[in-house]
Amino acid sequence: MSVTVIVGTQWGDEGKGKITDYLAERSEVVVRYQGGNNAGHTVEKDGVQYKLHLIPSGILYPDKICVIGNGVVVDPSALLKEIEDLKAKGVEVKEDNLKISDRAHVVFPYHIKEDELEEKGKGDEDLGTTKKGIGPCYRDKTERIGIRMCDLMNAEVFREKLKKNLERKNKIFKDIYGEEGFDFEQIFETYREYAERLRPYVTDTSVLLYNLAKEGKKILFEGAQGTLLDLDFGTYPYVTASHPVAGGATIGAGIGPTMIDNVIGVVKAYTTRVGKGPFPTELKDEIGDFLREKGYEYGTTTGRPRRCGWIDIVMLRYAVRVSGITSLALTKLDTLTGLEKIKICTGYKINGKIIEDFPASLEELKMCEPIYEEMEGWSENIQDVRSFEDLPLNAKKYVKRLEELVGVEFSIISVGPEREETIVLRNF
Ligand code: GDP
Ligand code: IMO
Ligand code: MG
């Protein structure tokens, strides 16, 4: 394993943080390539829980270089708080082990306000965003008015760009929403202070990664969100504003596609979704409640209850195709313990016709009726199991059936949130 990309195959919260932390031990560099602090990656080590939003899940090892790539949108106040929180828990965060791209775009308070007002304005048709200003920040990027880390580091450039942006944003707040705008001096001074605190970490991370890869260092790319939240491949418009799929790593970190050796897709043993949008296998019954309570399915970033449902093979095959997934990491198999029957969605039906490829149209997706295959569950506690052979027979059958249906092998099975609660099926 030299360069590996870890991607979410569902709607996020698959356990990417846990799998990244686990594989980080065997890597030297861990990179975030998209998203912002809308992400919430939980890592548990020695009974302590760490909630990471912007910092890669390799930070718990002091000797790993953690990189926030150019494709990430960075809210400096959230990042500085995350650094302080980690330091308070005894985690080392220094300019040697944290690097931030000088091309990464910066999130401002006006982005958060735009996110809130736009969601409110949509009424019942809101997307259910995390309200962290992520969409508006990416919008400014594509509109070519964004402010990047390198701009923030230069007081004069920053002054000019912020002034122009605020004139425009304040007019929108006032004229469209009848709301107060933001004071230039206040944002300017606050962000100048952030700039000085972040300056030691800011560098050209594309050059850094290129050189580290040439030296043969093992690099792990940690996706945020998931395939079905991808701006192009997700359930548009109920998606995030970036590219969680593996291709996003090349643009979001400044590496060429020929550098990537492996793509690991992280799959939860069932499906969850936070926020709005269609969800064919959603369970609005007591089984859905069972999965939410047993799996503690509440958002890491917003605390919202996650919608829960059965695993969906149509979705997983789609994720494998669009990211070129080479192996899968199955998480939260332990959450299924205690269910008498477990269902697998093997296809969709629309008006009697079987659909095998994940549809682009939301109208079609809403009409899809899942086709289920039912399997027997198991009741044994599996959190202490460390080899595939020791899993209960029905758990083994479930994993083997998933593998057969998706057509890609599992390299890891996670049976609990802690680092060691992991079954490794293939050496990395
Ligand atoms: P991410 O956004 O993909 O990193 O996932 P989250 O951290 O938002 O959500 C996954 C949750 O499941 C976290 O609370 C993890 O600690 C937890 N988790 C990860 N793997 C397992 C597992 O195999 N079993 C159990 N019970 N919990 C897990
Ligand atoms: P991790 O990395 C789950 C969802 C939001 C909303 C949609 C758009 O922890 O898997 P945004 O604020 O990004 O504009 O919201 O995307 N969403 C996530 N759902 N896990 C995440 O990240 C998410 N990040 C955003 O709930 O539906
Ligand atoms: Mg999460």
XYZ file of C-alpha atoms and ligand atoms in Angstrom:
484
model
C 0.000 0.000 0.000
C 1.615 3.271 -1.032
C -1.138 5.728 -1.973
C -4.631 4.785 -0.802
C -7.875 6.738 -0.946
C -10.590 6.050 1.634
C -14.086 6.938 0.457
C -17.553 6.753 1.954
C -19.849 4.564 -0.150
C -23.180 5.701 1.278
C -24.460 9.043 2.662
C -21.543 9.736 4.981
C -20.880 8.615 8.577
C -19.834 5.152 7.422
C -16.956 5.113 9.925
C -14.278 6.671 7.689
C -12.598 8.222 10.746
C -12.230 4.863 12.489
C -10.875 3.146 9.347
C -8.512 6.048 8.579
C -7.175 6.009 12.145
C -6.705 2.250 11.907
C -4.804 2.394 8.604
C -2.868 5.519 9.607
C -0.668 3.338 11.790
C 0.686 1.773 8.586
C 0.994 5.117 6.743
C 3.147 8.186 7.040
C 0.836 10.879 5.713
C -2.942 11.402 6.040
C -4.720 13.911 3.791
C -8.210 15.449 3.737
C -9.094 16.482 0.182
C -12.622 17.960 0.298
C -15.440 19.134 2.522
C -15.028 21.228 5.599
C -16.247 21.137 9.158
C -19.570 19.761 7.920
C -17.720 16.452 8.372
C -17.598 14.744 11.738
C -15.207 11.817 12.035
C -15.175 9.998 15.349
C -12.112 8.121 16.469
C -11.967 6.183 19.726
C -8.695 5.315 21.364
C -8.217 3.887 24.855
C -11.773 4.796 25.816
C -11.376 8.454 24.768
C -13.532 9.807 21.960
C -12.112 12.332 19.482
C -14.426 14.196 17.121
C -12.523 15.453 14.122
C -14.048 17.902 11.665
C -11.203 19.411 9.629
C -8.091 17.692 10.896
C -7.306 14.315 9.284
C -7.890 11.214 11.418
C -4.154 10.483 11.549
C -3.506 13.175 14.122
C -3.629 10.774 17.077
C -0.233 9.409 15.988
C 2.393 12.099 16.713
C 4.682 10.960 13.889
C 2.187 11.224 11.009
C 1.992 14.255 8.746
C -1.619 15.445 8.474
C -2.519 17.535 5.449
C -5.567 19.716 4.797
C -5.598 19.868 0.997
C -6.602 22.661 -1.384
C -10.020 21.077 -1.953
C -11.036 21.565 1.680
C -12.867 24.715 2.796
C -11.441 25.902 6.089
C -13.292 27.792 8.793
C -10.320 29.182 10.775
C -12.236 29.577 14.023
C -13.452 25.952 13.844
C -9.967 24.719 12.955
C -8.276 26.652 15.760
C -10.845 25.343 18.225
C -10.228 21.791 17.006
C -6.487 22.249 17.468
C -7.015 23.592 21.006
C -9.439 20.777 21.905
C -6.959 18.159 20.691
C -4.106 19.778 22.597
C -6.273 19.811 25.739
C -6.609 16.019 25.342
C -2.833 15.672 25.093
C -2.649 15.294 21.296
C 0.342 16.958 19.676
C -0.557 19.430 16.921
C 2.458 21.306 15.621
C 3.718 22.813 12.395
C 5.621 19.549 11.829
C 2.532 17.334 11.808
C -0.196 19.619 10.460
C -0.013 21.260 7.038
C -2.697 23.418 5.422
C -2.804 24.156 1.709
C -2.211 27.775 0.715
C -4.868 27.178 -1.988
C -7.629 26.075 0.414
C -10.611 28.431 0.469
C -11.601 30.170 3.699
C -15.068 30.083 5.273
C -16.339 33.433 6.602
C -19.262 34.315 8.894
C -21.185 35.577 5.862
C -21.062 32.069 4.349
C -22.664 30.658 7.489
C -25.323 33.354 7.418
C -26.009 32.701 3.701
C -26.324 28.965 4.442
C -28.844 29.661 7.250
C -30.900 32.213 5.296
C -30.978 30.133 2.115
C -32.101 27.036 3.994
C -34.794 29.056 5.768
C -35.883 30.588 2.451
C -36.391 27.148 0.926
C -39.017 26.303 3.577
C -40.087 22.664 3.288
C -37.685 22.174 0.401
C -34.588 22.850 2.497
C -31.663 20.462 2.034
C -31.002 19.966 5.722
C -27.428 21.276 5.466
C -25.109 21.394 8.452
C -25.285 25.227 8.257
C -21.503 25.506 8.424
C -21.337 27.754 5.340
C -19.830 24.983 3.204
C -22.061 25.356 0.114
C -21.759 29.182 -0.010
C -17.963 28.981 0.365
C -17.659 26.527 -2.566
C -20.048 28.757 -4.513
C -17.690 31.722 -4.039
C -14.840 29.482 -5.206
C -16.574 28.658 -8.494
C -17.771 32.250 -8.820
C -14.091 33.252 -8.663
C -14.545 35.569 -5.686
C -13.339 33.200 -2.958
C -10.605 34.090 -0.485
C -7.858 31.508 -0.156
C -5.374 30.782 2.608
C -2.615 32.497 0.606
C -4.804 35.633 0.377
C -5.461 35.546 4.099
C -1.699 35.489 4.716
C -1.246 38.805 2.860
C -2.913 41.707 4.718
C -3.258 43.988 1.677
C -4.640 41.346 -0.668
C -6.977 40.157 2.064
C -8.212 43.714 2.785
C -9.100 44.308 -0.871
C -10.830 40.963 -1.415
C -12.778 41.084 1.821
C -13.891 44.661 1.121
C -15.262 43.754 -2.311
C -16.943 40.611 -1.033
C -18.550 42.340 1.934
C -19.948 45.156 -0.201
C -21.665 42.568 -2.350
C -22.730 40.217 0.449
C -24.066 43.008 2.683
C -26.183 44.296 -0.203
C -27.659 40.820 -0.650
C -28.359 40.444 3.086
C -30.081 43.843 3.174
C -31.933 43.897 -0.151
C -33.011 40.257 -0.399
C -33.336 39.182 3.211
C -33.851 42.510 5.029
C -31.063 41.472 7.405
C -28.111 43.275 8.924
C -24.794 42.784 7.144
C -21.309 42.363 8.628
C -18.839 44.972 9.811
C -15.664 45.024 7.694
C -13.202 46.014 10.433
C -14.462 43.381 12.802
C -14.064 40.491 10.336
C -10.773 41.908 9.039
C -9.203 42.160 12.501
C -10.509 38.784 13.678
C -9.262 37.010 10.530
C -5.904 38.797 10.650
C -5.436 37.276 14.065
C -6.494 33.842 12.786
C -4.042 34.269 9.911
C -1.100 34.736 12.256
C -2.108 31.720 14.332
C -2.467 29.540 11.213
C 0.559 30.874 9.308
C 3.024 28.244 10.610
C 0.907 25.454 9.147
C 0.230 26.986 5.712
C 2.259 25.742 2.762
C 2.052 24.430 -0.808
C 0.769 20.967 0.096
C 0.709 19.729 -3.515
C 4.498 20.139 -3.675
C 4.837 18.540 -0.243
C 2.748 15.497 -1.233
C 4.555 15.085 -4.532
C 7.897 15.009 -2.760
C 6.676 12.662 -0.025
C 5.267 10.274 -2.640
C 8.560 10.365 -4.572
C 10.366 9.413 -1.362
C 8.085 6.353 -1.243
C 6.089 7.476 1.789
C 2.749 5.764 2.353
C -0.069 8.276 1.887
C -3.674 7.879 2.966
C -6.401 10.142 1.585
C -9.393 10.495 3.893
C -12.639 11.326 2.143
C -15.345 13.215 3.957
C -19.093 12.715 3.362
C -19.902 9.883 0.929
C -20.580 8.917 -2.692
C -24.303 9.683 -2.472
C -23.506 13.178 -1.170
C -21.113 13.913 -4.054
C -22.047 17.036 -6.030
C -22.067 15.066 -9.309
C -22.850 11.511 -8.244
C -25.038 12.040 -5.204
C -28.784 12.434 -4.901
C -28.672 15.973 -6.332
C -29.710 18.504 -5.078
C -29.649 16.746 -1.682
C -25.867 16.623 -1.707
C -22.888 18.509 -0.379
C -20.938 20.978 -2.511
C -17.729 18.989 -3.029
C -16.443 15.684 -4.452
C -16.094 12.889 -1.897
C -15.554 10.269 -4.660
C -11.975 9.044 -5.188
C -11.450 11.356 -8.165
C -11.890 14.246 -5.744
C -8.563 13.335 -4.175
C -6.606 14.273 -7.277
C -8.156 17.740 -7.580
C -8.503 18.303 -3.859
C -4.884 17.503 -3.069
C -3.042 18.311 -6.275
C -1.879 14.793 -7.128
C -2.156 12.986 -10.459
C -4.575 10.043 -10.859
C -1.645 7.745 -11.752
C -0.377 8.129 -8.186
C -3.336 6.280 -6.626
C -2.768 2.569 -5.962
C -5.806 1.551 -3.903
C -9.274 2.837 -3.158
C -10.971 1.530 -0.023
C -14.721 2.020 0.184
C -16.101 2.262 3.706
C -19.517 0.586 4.051
C -21.712 0.572 7.113
C -23.441 -2.799 7.625
C -26.737 -0.920 7.137
C -27.484 2.542 5.687
C -27.885 5.930 7.350
C -28.555 9.440 6.152
C -28.647 12.824 7.937
C -30.487 15.644 6.249
C -33.162 15.428 3.611
C -33.524 13.564 0.319
C -34.726 10.186 -0.952
C -33.609 7.003 0.810
C -35.077 3.844 -0.803
C -34.269 1.383 2.022
C -35.210 3.705 4.907
C -36.913 2.009 7.867
C -39.420 4.189 9.641
C -40.338 1.393 12.041
C -38.962 -0.218 15.189
C -36.040 -1.774 13.267
C -34.974 1.727 12.190
C -35.232 2.817 15.845
C -33.233 -0.251 16.912
C -30.405 0.628 14.504
C -30.406 4.300 15.615
C -30.250 3.456 19.309
C -27.900 0.460 19.110
C -25.594 2.138 16.586
C -25.901 5.513 18.331
C -26.843 7.085 15.011
C -26.822 10.764 15.904
C -24.847 13.298 13.847
C -21.271 13.949 15.005
C -21.471 17.556 13.787
C -25.091 18.552 14.361
C -26.401 15.923 16.809
C -29.394 15.282 14.520
C -30.873 11.751 14.603
C -29.719 9.829 11.530
C -32.316 8.142 9.326
C -31.600 4.385 9.223
C -32.331 1.577 6.768
C -31.111 -1.700 5.256
C -27.906 -2.017 3.249
C -28.325 -1.201 -0.425
C -26.358 -3.134 -3.057
C -27.450 -0.902 -5.970
C -25.813 1.994 -4.135
C -22.673 0.021 -3.268
C -22.127 -1.191 -6.839
C -22.520 2.405 -7.984
C -19.959 3.593 -5.406
C -17.537 0.874 -6.541
C -17.913 1.977 -10.170
C -17.567 5.739 -9.756
C -14.565 5.535 -7.410
C -12.833 2.451 -8.789
C -12.983 0.840 -5.341
C -10.452 -1.982 -4.961
C -11.575 -3.304 -1.559
C -14.204 -2.573 1.071
C -14.108 -1.930 4.813
C -17.307 -3.046 6.539
C -18.170 -1.152 9.735
C -20.663 -1.538 12.567
C -21.362 -5.219 11.932
C -21.814 -5.433 15.728
C -24.822 -3.092 15.530
C -26.790 -5.789 13.685
C -26.330 -8.262 16.562
C -29.708 -9.147 18.039
C -31.780 -8.750 14.869
C -33.686 -11.918 14.034
C -33.710 -11.230 10.291
C -31.503 -8.942 8.218
C -32.472 -7.655 4.789
C -30.264 -6.801 1.841
C -31.607 -4.628 -0.975
C -30.397 -6.354 -4.142
C -32.166 -4.178 -6.719
C -34.929 -1.645 -7.317
C -38.224 -1.997 -9.132
C -40.048 0.832 -10.903
C -43.499 -0.066 -12.203
C -42.508 -3.721 -12.321
C -39.229 -3.052 -14.179
C -35.971 -3.988 -12.445
C -33.387 -1.187 -12.164
C -29.763 -2.175 -11.666
C -27.992 1.175 -11.983
C -28.488 3.974 -9.506
C -30.757 6.496 -11.268
C -29.832 10.150 -11.791
C -33.397 11.430 -11.552
C -34.745 11.987 -8.059
C -38.257 11.462 -9.356
C -37.228 7.991 -10.518
C -35.378 7.274 -7.288
C -38.466 8.208 -5.273
C -40.461 5.635 -7.259
C -37.912 2.850 -6.676
C -39.173 -0.043 -4.599
C -36.368 -2.033 -3.026
C -36.147 -5.748 -3.792
C -35.049 -7.547 -0.633
C -33.285 -10.752 0.156
C -33.703 -11.893 3.759
C -30.993 -13.487 5.851
C -30.922 -14.995 9.336
C -29.444 -12.798 12.066
C -27.225 -13.710 15.047
C -27.374 -12.945 18.748
C -23.767 -13.435 19.898
C -21.737 -10.376 20.946
C -19.033 -9.946 18.299
C -17.084 -6.948 19.647
C -14.286 -9.190 20.921
C -13.974 -11.228 17.732
C -10.657 -10.652 15.941
C -10.762 -13.193 13.113
C -13.328 -13.862 10.421
C -13.507 -17.569 11.331
C -14.633 -16.699 14.874
C -17.674 -14.705 13.755
C -21.074 -16.412 14.227
C -22.031 -18.464 11.163
C -24.870 -16.128 10.151
C -22.602 -13.057 10.392
C -20.095 -14.812 8.117
C -22.906 -15.687 5.699
C -24.070 -12.041 5.681
C -20.556 -10.726 4.891
C -19.963 -13.364 2.205
C -23.310 -12.616 0.572
C -22.546 -8.871 0.497
C -19.170 -9.576 -1.055
C -20.782 -11.773 -3.696
C -23.458 -9.222 -4.544
C -21.125 -6.198 -4.687
C -18.347 -8.098 -6.433
C -15.527 -6.587 -4.340
C -13.764 -8.222 -1.393
C -13.743 -6.925 2.162
C -10.286 -6.115 3.495
C -11.436 -4.953 6.944
C -14.423 -5.705 9.176
C -15.012 -3.364 12.087
C -16.853 -4.761 15.110
C -16.666 -1.773 17.467
C -15.587 1.877 17.622
C -12.204 1.238 19.273
C -9.040 0.884 17.199
C -8.483 -2.745 18.150
C -12.107 -3.767 17.536
C -11.139 -4.642 13.993
C -10.814 -7.808 11.899
C -8.206 -7.537 9.165
C -8.701 -9.834 6.205
C -5.904 -8.573 4.017
C -2.509 -7.234 4.851
C -1.799 -3.630 3.938
P -17.439 9.075 9.574
O -18.039 10.429 9.384
O -17.547 8.233 8.339
O -16.036 9.116 10.098
O -18.326 8.360 10.679
P -18.842 9.013 12.071
O -17.692 9.125 12.982
O -19.658 10.228 11.818
O -19.875 7.908 12.534
C -19.492 6.586 12.779
C -19.756 6.267 14.256
O -19.672 4.880 14.450
C -18.720 6.860 15.197
O -19.355 7.176 16.410
C -17.712 5.738 15.394
O -17.041 5.800 16.647
C -18.620 4.546 15.347
N -18.043 3.334 14.791
C -17.154 3.173 13.774
N -16.969 1.861 13.509
C -17.751 1.183 14.366
C -18.042 -0.203 14.548
O -17.544 -1.089 13.861
N -18.935 -0.509 15.527
C -19.538 0.429 16.309
N -20.405 0.037 17.236
N -19.301 1.737 16.152
C -18.433 2.105 15.183
P -18.975 12.898 7.262
O -17.645 13.263 6.672
C -23.307 12.886 6.775
C -25.043 16.263 4.591
C -25.936 17.216 5.341
C -26.909 17.590 4.239
C -26.004 17.654 3.001
C -25.525 19.056 2.636
O -19.024 12.945 8.743
O -19.471 11.619 6.679
P -23.686 20.641 3.745
O -23.621 21.256 5.106
O -22.536 19.778 3.396
O -23.973 21.651 2.666
O -25.005 19.703 3.788
O -24.878 16.853 3.299
N -23.697 16.071 5.163
C -23.303 14.957 5.813
N -24.001 13.862 6.148
N -21.987 12.966 7.050
C -21.276 14.060 6.682
O -19.936 14.106 6.793
C -21.939 15.135 6.079
N -21.546 16.350 5.620
C -22.625 16.902 5.059
O -26.586 16.599 6.418
O -27.829 16.557 4.025
Mg -19.459 11.671 10.269
